[in-house]
Coordinates of C-alpha atoms and ligand atoms in Angstrom, one line a residue:
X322 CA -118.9 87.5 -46.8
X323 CA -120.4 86.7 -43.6
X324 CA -122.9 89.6 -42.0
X325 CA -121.9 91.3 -39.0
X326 CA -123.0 90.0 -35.5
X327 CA -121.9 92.6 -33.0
X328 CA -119.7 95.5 -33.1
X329 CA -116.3 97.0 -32.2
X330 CA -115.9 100.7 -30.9
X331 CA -112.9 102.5 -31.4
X332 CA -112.6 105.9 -28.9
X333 CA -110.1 108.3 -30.3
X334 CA -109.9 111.6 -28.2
X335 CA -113.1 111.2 -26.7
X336 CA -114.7 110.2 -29.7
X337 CA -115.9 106.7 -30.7
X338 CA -116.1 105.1 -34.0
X339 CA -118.5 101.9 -34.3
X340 CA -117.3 99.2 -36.9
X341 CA -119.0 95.9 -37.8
X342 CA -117.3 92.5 -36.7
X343 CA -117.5 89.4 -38.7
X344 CA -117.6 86.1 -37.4
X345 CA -116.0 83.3 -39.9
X346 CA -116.9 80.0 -39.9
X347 CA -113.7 79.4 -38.4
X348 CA -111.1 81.1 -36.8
X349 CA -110.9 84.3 -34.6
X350 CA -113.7 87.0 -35.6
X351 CA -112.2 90.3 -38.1
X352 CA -113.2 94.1 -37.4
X353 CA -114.2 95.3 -40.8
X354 CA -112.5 98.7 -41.0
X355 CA -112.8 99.3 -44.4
X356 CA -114.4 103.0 -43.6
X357 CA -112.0 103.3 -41.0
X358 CA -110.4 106.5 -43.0
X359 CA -113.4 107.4 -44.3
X360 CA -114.6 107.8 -41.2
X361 CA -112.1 108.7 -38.7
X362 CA -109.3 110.0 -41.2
X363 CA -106.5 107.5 -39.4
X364 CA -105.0 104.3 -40.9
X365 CA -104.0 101.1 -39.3
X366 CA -100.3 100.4 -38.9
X367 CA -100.1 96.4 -39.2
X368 CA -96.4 96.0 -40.6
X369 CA -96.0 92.4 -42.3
X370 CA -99.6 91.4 -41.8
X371 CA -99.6 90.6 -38.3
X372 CA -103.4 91.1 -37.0
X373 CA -104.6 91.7 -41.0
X374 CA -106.8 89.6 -42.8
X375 CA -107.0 90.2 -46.3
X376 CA -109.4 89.0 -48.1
X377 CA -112.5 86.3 -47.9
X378 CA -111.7 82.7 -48.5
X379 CA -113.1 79.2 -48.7
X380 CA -109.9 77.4 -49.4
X381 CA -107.7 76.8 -46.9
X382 CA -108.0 77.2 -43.0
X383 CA -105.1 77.1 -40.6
X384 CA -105.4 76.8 -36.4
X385 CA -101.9 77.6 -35.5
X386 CA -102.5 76.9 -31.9
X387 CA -104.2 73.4 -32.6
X388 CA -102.2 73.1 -35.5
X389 CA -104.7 72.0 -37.9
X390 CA -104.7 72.6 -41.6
X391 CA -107.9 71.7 -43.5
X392 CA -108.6 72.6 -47.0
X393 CA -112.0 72.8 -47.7
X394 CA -112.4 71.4 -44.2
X395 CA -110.4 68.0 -45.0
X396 CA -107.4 67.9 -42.5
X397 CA -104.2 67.2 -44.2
X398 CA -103.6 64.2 -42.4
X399 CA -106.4 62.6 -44.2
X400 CA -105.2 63.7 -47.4
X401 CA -102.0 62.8 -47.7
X402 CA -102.7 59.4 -46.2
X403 CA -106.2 59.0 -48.6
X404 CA -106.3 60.8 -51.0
X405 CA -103.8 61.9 -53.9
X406 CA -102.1 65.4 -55.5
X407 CA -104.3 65.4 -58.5
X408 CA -107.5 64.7 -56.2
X409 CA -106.3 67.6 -53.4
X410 CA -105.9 69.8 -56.6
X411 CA -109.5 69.1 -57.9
X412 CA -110.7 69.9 -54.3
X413 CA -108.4 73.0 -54.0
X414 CA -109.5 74.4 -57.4
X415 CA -113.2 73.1 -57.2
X416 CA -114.3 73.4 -53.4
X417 CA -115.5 69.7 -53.5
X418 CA -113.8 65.7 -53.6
X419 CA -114.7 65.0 -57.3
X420 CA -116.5 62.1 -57.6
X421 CA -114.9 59.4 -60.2
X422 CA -116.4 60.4 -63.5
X423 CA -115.4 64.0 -62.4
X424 CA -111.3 62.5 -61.1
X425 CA -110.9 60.8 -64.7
X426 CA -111.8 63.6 -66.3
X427 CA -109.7 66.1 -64.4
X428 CA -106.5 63.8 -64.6
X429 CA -106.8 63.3 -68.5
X430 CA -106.8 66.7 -68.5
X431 CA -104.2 68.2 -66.8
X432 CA -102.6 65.0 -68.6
X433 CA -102.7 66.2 -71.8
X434 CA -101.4 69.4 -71.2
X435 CA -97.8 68.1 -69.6
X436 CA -96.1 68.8 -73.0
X437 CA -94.5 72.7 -73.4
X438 CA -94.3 74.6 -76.8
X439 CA -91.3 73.2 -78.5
X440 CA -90.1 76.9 -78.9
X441 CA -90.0 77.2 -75.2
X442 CA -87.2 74.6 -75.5
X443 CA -84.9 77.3 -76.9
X444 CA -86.0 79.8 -73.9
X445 CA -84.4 77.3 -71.5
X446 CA -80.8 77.7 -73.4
X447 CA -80.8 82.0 -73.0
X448 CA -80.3 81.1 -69.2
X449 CA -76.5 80.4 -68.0
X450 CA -75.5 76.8 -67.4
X451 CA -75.1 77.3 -63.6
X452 CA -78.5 79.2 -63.2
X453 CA -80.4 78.5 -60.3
X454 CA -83.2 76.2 -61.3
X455 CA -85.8 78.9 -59.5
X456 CA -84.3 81.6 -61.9
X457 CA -85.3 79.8 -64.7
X458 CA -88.5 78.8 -62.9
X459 CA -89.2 82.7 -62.7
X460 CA -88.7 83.4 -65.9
X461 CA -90.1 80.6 -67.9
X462 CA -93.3 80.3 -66.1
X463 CA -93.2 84.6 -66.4
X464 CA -92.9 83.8 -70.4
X465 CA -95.9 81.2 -70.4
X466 CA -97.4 84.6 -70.8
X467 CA -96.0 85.1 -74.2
X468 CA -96.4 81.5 -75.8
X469 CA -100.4 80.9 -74.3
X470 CA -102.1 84.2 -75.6
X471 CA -105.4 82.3 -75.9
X472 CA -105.7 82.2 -71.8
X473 CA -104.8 85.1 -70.5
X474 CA -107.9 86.9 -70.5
X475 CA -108.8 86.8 -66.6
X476 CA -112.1 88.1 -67.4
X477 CA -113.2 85.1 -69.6
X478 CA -114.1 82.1 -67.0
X479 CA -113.2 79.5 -70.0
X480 CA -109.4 80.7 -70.7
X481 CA -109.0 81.1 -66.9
X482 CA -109.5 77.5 -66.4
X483 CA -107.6 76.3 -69.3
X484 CA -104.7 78.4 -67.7
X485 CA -105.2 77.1 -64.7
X486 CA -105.1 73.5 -66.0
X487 CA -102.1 74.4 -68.0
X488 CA -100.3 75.7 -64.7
X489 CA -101.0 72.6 -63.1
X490 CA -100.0 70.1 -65.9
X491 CA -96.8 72.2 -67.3
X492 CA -94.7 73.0 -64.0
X493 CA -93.4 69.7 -63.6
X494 CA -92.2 69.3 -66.9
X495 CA -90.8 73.4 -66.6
X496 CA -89.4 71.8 -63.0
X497 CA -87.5 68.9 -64.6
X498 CA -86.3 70.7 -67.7
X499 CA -85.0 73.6 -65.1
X500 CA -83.0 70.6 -63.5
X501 CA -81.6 68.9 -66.6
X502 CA -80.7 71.8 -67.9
X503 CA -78.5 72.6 -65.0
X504 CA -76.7 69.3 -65.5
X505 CA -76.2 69.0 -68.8
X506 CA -78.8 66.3 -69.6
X507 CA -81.3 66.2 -72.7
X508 CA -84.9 67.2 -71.9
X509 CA -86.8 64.6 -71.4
X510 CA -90.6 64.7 -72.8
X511 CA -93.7 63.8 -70.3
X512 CA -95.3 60.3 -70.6
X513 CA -99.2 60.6 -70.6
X514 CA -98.8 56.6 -69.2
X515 CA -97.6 57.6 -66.2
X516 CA -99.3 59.3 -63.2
X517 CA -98.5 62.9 -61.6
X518 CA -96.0 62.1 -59.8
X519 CA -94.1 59.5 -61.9
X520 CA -93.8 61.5 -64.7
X521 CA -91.8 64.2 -63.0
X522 CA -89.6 61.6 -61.4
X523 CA -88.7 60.6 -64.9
X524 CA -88.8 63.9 -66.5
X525 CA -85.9 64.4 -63.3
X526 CA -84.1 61.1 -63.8
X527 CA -84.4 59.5 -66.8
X528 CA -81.7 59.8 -69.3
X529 CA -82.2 58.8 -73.4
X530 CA -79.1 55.8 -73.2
X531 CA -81.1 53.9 -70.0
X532 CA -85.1 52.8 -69.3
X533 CA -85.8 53.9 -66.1
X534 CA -88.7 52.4 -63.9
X535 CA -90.0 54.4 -61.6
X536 CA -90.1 52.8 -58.2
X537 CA -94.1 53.2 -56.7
X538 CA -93.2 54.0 -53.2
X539 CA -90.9 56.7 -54.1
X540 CA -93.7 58.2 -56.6
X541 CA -96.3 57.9 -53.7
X542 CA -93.5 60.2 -51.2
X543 CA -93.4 62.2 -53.9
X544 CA -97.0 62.7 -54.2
X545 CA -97.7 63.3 -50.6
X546 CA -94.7 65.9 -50.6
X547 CA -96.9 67.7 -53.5
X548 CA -100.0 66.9 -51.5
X549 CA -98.6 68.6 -48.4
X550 CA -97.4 72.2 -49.7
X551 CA -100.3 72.3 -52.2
X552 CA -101.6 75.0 -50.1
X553 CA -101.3 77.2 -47.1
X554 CA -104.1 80.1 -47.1
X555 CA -102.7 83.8 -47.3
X556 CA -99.0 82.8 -47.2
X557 CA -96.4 85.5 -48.5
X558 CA -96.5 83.7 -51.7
X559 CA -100.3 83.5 -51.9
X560 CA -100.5 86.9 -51.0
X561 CA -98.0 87.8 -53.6
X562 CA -100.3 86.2 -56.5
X563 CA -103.7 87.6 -55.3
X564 CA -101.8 91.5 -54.9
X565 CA -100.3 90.6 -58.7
X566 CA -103.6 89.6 -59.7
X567 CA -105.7 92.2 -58.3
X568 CA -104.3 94.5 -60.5
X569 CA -105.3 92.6 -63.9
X570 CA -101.9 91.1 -64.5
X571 CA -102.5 87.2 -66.7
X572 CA -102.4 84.3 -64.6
X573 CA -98.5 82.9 -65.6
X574 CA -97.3 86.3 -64.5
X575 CA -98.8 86.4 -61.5
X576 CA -97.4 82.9 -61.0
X577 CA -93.8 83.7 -61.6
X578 CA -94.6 86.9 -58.6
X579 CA -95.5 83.7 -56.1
X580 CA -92.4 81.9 -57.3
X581 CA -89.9 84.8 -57.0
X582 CA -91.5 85.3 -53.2
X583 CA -91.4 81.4 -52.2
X584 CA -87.6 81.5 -53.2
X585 CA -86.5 83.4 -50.2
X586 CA -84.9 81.4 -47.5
X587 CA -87.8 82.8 -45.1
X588 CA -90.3 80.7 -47.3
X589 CA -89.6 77.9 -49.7
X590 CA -86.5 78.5 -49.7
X591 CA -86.3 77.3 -46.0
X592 CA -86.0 73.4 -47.1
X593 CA -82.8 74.0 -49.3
X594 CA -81.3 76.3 -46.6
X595 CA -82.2 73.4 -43.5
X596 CA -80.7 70.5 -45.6
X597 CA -77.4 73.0 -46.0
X598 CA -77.6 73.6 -41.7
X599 CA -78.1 70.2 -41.1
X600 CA -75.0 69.5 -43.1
X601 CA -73.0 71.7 -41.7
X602 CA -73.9 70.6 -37.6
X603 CA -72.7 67.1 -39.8
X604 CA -72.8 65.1 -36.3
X605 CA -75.2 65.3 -33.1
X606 CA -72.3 66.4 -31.3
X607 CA -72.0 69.7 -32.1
X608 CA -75.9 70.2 -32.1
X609 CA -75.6 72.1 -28.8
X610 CA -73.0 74.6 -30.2
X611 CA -75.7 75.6 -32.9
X612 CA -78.7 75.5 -30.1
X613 CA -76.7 78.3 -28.8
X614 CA -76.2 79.5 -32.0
X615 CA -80.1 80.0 -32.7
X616 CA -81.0 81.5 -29.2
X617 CA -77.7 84.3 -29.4
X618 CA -79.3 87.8 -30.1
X619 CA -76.3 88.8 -31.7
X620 CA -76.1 86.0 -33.9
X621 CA -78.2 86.2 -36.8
X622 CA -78.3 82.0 -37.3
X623 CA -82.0 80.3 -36.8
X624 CA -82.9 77.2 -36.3
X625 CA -83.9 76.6 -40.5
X626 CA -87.2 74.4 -40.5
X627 CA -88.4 75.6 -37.2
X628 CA -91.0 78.6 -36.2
X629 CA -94.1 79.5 -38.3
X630 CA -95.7 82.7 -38.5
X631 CA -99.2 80.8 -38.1
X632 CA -98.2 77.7 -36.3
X633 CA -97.9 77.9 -32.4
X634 CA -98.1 74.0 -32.2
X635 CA -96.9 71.3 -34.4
X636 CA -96.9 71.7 -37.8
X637 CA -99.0 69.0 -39.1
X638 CA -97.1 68.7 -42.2
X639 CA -94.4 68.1 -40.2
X640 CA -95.6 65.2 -38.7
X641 CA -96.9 63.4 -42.0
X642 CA -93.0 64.5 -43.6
X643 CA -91.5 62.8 -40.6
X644 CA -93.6 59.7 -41.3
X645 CA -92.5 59.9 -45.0
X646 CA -89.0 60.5 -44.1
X647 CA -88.5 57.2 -42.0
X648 CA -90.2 55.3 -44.8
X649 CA -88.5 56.6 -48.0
X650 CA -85.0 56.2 -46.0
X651 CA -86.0 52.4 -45.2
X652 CA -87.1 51.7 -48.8
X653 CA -83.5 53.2 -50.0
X654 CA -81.9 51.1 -47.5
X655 CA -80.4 54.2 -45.8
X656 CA -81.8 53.7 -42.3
X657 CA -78.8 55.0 -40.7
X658 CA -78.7 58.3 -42.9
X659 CA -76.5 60.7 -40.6
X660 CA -78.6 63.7 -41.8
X661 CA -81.9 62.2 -40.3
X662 CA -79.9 61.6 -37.6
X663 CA -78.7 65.1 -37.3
X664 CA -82.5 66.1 -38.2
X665 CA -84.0 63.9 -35.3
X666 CA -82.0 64.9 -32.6
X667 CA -81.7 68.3 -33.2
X668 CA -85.9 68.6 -33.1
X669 CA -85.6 67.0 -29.5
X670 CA -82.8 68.9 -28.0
X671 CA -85.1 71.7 -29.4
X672 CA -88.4 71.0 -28.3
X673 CA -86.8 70.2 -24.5
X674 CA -85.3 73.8 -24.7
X675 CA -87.2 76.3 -22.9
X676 CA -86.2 79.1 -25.8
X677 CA -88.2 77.3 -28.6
X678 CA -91.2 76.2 -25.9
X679 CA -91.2 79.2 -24.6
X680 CA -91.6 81.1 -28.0
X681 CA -93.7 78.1 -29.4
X682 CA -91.6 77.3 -32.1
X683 CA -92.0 74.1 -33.6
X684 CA -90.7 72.0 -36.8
X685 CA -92.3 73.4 -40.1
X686 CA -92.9 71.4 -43.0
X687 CA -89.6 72.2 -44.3
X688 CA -87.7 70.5 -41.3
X689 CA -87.5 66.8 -42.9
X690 CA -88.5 67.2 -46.7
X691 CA -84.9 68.0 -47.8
X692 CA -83.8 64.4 -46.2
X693 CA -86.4 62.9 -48.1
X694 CA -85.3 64.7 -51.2
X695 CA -82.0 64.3 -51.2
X696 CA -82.4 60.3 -50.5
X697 CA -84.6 60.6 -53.8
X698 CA -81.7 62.2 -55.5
X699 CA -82.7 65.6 -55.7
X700 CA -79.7 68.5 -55.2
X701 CA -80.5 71.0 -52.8
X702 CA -81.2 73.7 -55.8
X703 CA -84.5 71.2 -56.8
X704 CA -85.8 71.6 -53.8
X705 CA -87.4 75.3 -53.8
X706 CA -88.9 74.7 -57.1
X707 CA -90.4 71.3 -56.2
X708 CA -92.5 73.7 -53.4
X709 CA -93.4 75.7 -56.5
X710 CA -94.5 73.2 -58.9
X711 CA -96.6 71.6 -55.6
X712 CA -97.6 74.9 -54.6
X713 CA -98.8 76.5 -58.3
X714 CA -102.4 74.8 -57.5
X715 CA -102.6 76.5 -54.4
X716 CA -101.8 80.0 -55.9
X717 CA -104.4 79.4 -59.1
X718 CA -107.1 78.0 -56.6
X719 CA -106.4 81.9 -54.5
X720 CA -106.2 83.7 -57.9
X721 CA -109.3 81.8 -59.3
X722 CA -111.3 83.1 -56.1
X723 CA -109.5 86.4 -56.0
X724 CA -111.1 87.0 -59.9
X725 CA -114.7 85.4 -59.4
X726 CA -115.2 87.4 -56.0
X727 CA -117.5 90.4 -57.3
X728 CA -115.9 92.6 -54.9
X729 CA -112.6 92.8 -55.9
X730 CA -110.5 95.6 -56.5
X731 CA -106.7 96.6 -56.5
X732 CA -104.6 95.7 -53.8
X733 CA -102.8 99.1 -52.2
X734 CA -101.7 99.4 -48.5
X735 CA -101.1 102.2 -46.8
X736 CA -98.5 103.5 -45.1
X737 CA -96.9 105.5 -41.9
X738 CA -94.5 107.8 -43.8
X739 CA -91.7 108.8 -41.8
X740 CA -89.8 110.6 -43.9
X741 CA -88.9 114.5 -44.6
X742 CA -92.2 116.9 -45.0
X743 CA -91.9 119.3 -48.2
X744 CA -88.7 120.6 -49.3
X745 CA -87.2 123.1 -52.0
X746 CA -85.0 121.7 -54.3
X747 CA -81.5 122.9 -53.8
X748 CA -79.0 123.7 -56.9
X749 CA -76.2 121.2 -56.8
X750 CA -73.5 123.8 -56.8
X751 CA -75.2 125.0 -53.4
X752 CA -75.9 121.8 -51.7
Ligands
ACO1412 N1 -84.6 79.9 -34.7 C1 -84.4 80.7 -33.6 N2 -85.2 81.6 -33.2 C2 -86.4 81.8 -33.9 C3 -86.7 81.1 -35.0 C4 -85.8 80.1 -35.4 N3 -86.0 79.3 -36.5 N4 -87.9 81.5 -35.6 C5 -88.3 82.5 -34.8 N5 -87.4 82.7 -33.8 C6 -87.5 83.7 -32.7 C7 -87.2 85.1 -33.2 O1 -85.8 85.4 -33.0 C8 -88.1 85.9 -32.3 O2 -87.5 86.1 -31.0 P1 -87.8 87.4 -30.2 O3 -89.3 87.5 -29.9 O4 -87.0 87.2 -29.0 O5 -87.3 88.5 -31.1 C9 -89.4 85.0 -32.1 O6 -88.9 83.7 -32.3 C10 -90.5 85.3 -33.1 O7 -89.9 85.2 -34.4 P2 -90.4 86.2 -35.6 O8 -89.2 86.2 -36.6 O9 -90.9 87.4 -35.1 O10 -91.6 85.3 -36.2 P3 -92.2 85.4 -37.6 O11 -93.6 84.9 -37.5 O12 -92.0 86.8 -38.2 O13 -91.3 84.4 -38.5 C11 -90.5 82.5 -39.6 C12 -91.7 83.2 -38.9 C13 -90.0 83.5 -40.7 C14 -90.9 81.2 -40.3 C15 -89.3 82.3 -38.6 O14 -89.8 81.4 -37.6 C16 -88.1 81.8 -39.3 O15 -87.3 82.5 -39.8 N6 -87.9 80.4 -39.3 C17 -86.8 79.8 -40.0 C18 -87.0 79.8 -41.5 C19 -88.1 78.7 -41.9 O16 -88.0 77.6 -41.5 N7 -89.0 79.1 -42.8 C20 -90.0 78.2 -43.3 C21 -91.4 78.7 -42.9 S1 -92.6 77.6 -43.4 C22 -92.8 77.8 -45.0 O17 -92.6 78.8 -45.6 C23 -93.1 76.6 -45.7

């Protein structure tokens, strides 16, 4: 916590409060108003987090208007093109680039803890056949809680890391046996030869009757689509897992809570429901008619993949997926993918319209990852929980800080209650 530098004053019929402001090392400066009821008896009224910060962090930091992302000051840029998941999730986790004693170590063992309990196998067949692979993502990750007793004491530092590792290593594997078990296909086991990435394309692909090599340039997209949602600082998500965790809940349950909240199509869920949109314009031509679509007030269609709550400028995710997008396509030999077409020249009749310059919205990081997905074979359904399984170091690096930060205590907004003052109770034969 930084110390204050100067001071805010609030005057409230004639009377003025003083409150301490903090400068971050980054980033617009925060009036502490913790004694702000204390003192003046009045709340704040910030509805969906708009002008709130909620906590101290050293993860993640986010210029919306330059449209930077750094974690742990590293832009993303650099990291997807440099670096790899497994080192962004040391760094996340850790707060520093490991060196390689430190990397080797880390990857052996996150590793060696791919495989689930065998008895989780039988979990998997209480869901129905058509579940939603996020459904069972939700509730098998909730029930990690119920087959890892020895690390889910939050309060001892070893069992929150071997939880953490176990996060890390597992949701692949709970990923890809989501997905097989929505087609019909035998589980297939990790492969400790194989790196991050390659593993859950053959936990996803590989079938028992066929080998199946994993092409390199489709593991290294892969990688850098884990690389690029590993984290995004107090997200809904994020802020999900640290309100779960604040009030003592075990670290897989307070997982499945940030996987329940990616799934809406607001979040996460934004990359299955922009491939679906982008199917349905089907052809350049009829862009226009959805344009018009997005910008009706009385239509409640949106541009899906476009607008951030935190982003005023380019998402720079967005940029690197675009990059990834063109690539993967060209390696599958599917330059001319209609989709990407559609994709392409929707973003530039958008960016030329003065309704999306005008309110600064901009392609997210959802906007071309479904294209790249699908080319890799992923159905639209995979795509949510690949964010989660790419996104679970991101929530454990938030929860880990959450836990060690002395200060800590339950999560519990306020509120501006609107509703009817004291009543009697009326009889129901007299209502
Ligand atoms: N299409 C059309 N208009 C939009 C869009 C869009 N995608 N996004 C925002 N707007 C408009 C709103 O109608 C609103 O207009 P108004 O001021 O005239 O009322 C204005 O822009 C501001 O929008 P809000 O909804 O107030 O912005 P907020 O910060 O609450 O929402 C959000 C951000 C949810 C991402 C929004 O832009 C959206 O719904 N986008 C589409 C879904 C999406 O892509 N989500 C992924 C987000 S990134 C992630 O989670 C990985």
């Amino acid at each position: 916590m930084s110390e204050p530098t100067k001071t805010a004053t609030l005057t409230v019929d004639g009377q003025s409060y003083e409150f301490p402001v903090l400068s971050p090392s980054a980033g617009p400066d925060v009036i502490d108003i913790r004694k702000l009821y204390g003192t003046t008896g009045m709340f704040t009224y910030d509805p969906s987090f708009t002008s709130t910060a909620s906590c101290d962090s050293t993860i993640t930091y986010i210029d919306g208007e330059k449209g930077e992302l750094l974690h742990r000051g590293y832009p993303i840029d650099q990291l997807a093109s440099k670096s790899h998941y497994l080192e962004v999730c040391y760094l996340l986790l850790y707060g520093a680039l490991p060196d390689a004693a430190q990397l080797e170590d880390f990857e052996s063992r996150v590793t060696k803890h791919t495989m689930v309990h065998e008895q989780m196998h039988r979990f998997f067949t209480g869901f129905r056949r058509d579940a939603h692979p996020m459904a069972i993502m939700v509730g098998v990750v909730g029930a990690m809680s119920a087959f890892y007793h020895d690390s889910t004491d939050i309060n001892d530092p070893w069992q929150r890391e071997v939880a953490s590792i176990r996060l890390i290593a597992k949701m692949p594997t709970i990923a890809a046996m989501a997905y097989k078990y929505t087609i019909g296909q035998p589980f297939v086991y990790p492969r400790n030869d194989l790196d991050y990435a390659s593993n859950f394309l053959r936990m996803c692909f590989a079938v028992p009757a066929e080998d199946y090599q994993v092409n390199p340039i489709l593991a290294r997209a892969m990688d850098r689509i884990f690389t690029l949602h590993a984290d995004h600082e107090q997200n809904a998500s994020t802020s999900t897992v640290r309100l779960a965790s604040s009030s003592g809940a075990n670290p897989f349950a307070c997982i499945a809570a940030g996987i329940a909240c990616l799934w809406g199509p607001a979040h996460g869920g934004a990359n299955q429901a922009c491939l679906e949109m982008l199917k349905e314009i089907g052809t350049p031509d009829r862009i226009p008619e959805f344009i018009a679509r997005a910008k009706d007030k009385n239509d409640p269609f949106r541009l899906m993949g476009f607008g951030h709550r935190v982003y005023k400028n380019f998402d720079p995710r967005a940029t690197v997926m675009k990059e990834s997008a063109d690539e993967v396509l060209e390696l599958l030999g599917v330059e001319d993918n209609p989709i990407l077409a559609t994709a392409k020249e929707l973003e530039k009749q958008a960016l030329a319209d003065p309704y999306f310059a005008e309110k600064k919205l901009f392609p997210n990081v959802d906007f071309y990852s479904g294209v790249i997905l699908e080319a890799m074979g992923f159905p639209t359904s995979m795509f949510t929980p690949i964010f989660a399984l790419s996104r679970t170091v991101g929530w454990i690096s938030q929860w880990k800080e959450q836990i060690e930060d002395p200060g800590m205590r339950i999560g519990r907004p306020r509120q501006l209650y609107v509703g009817e003052t004291a009543r009697d109770y009326v009889d129901v034969e007299n209502r």
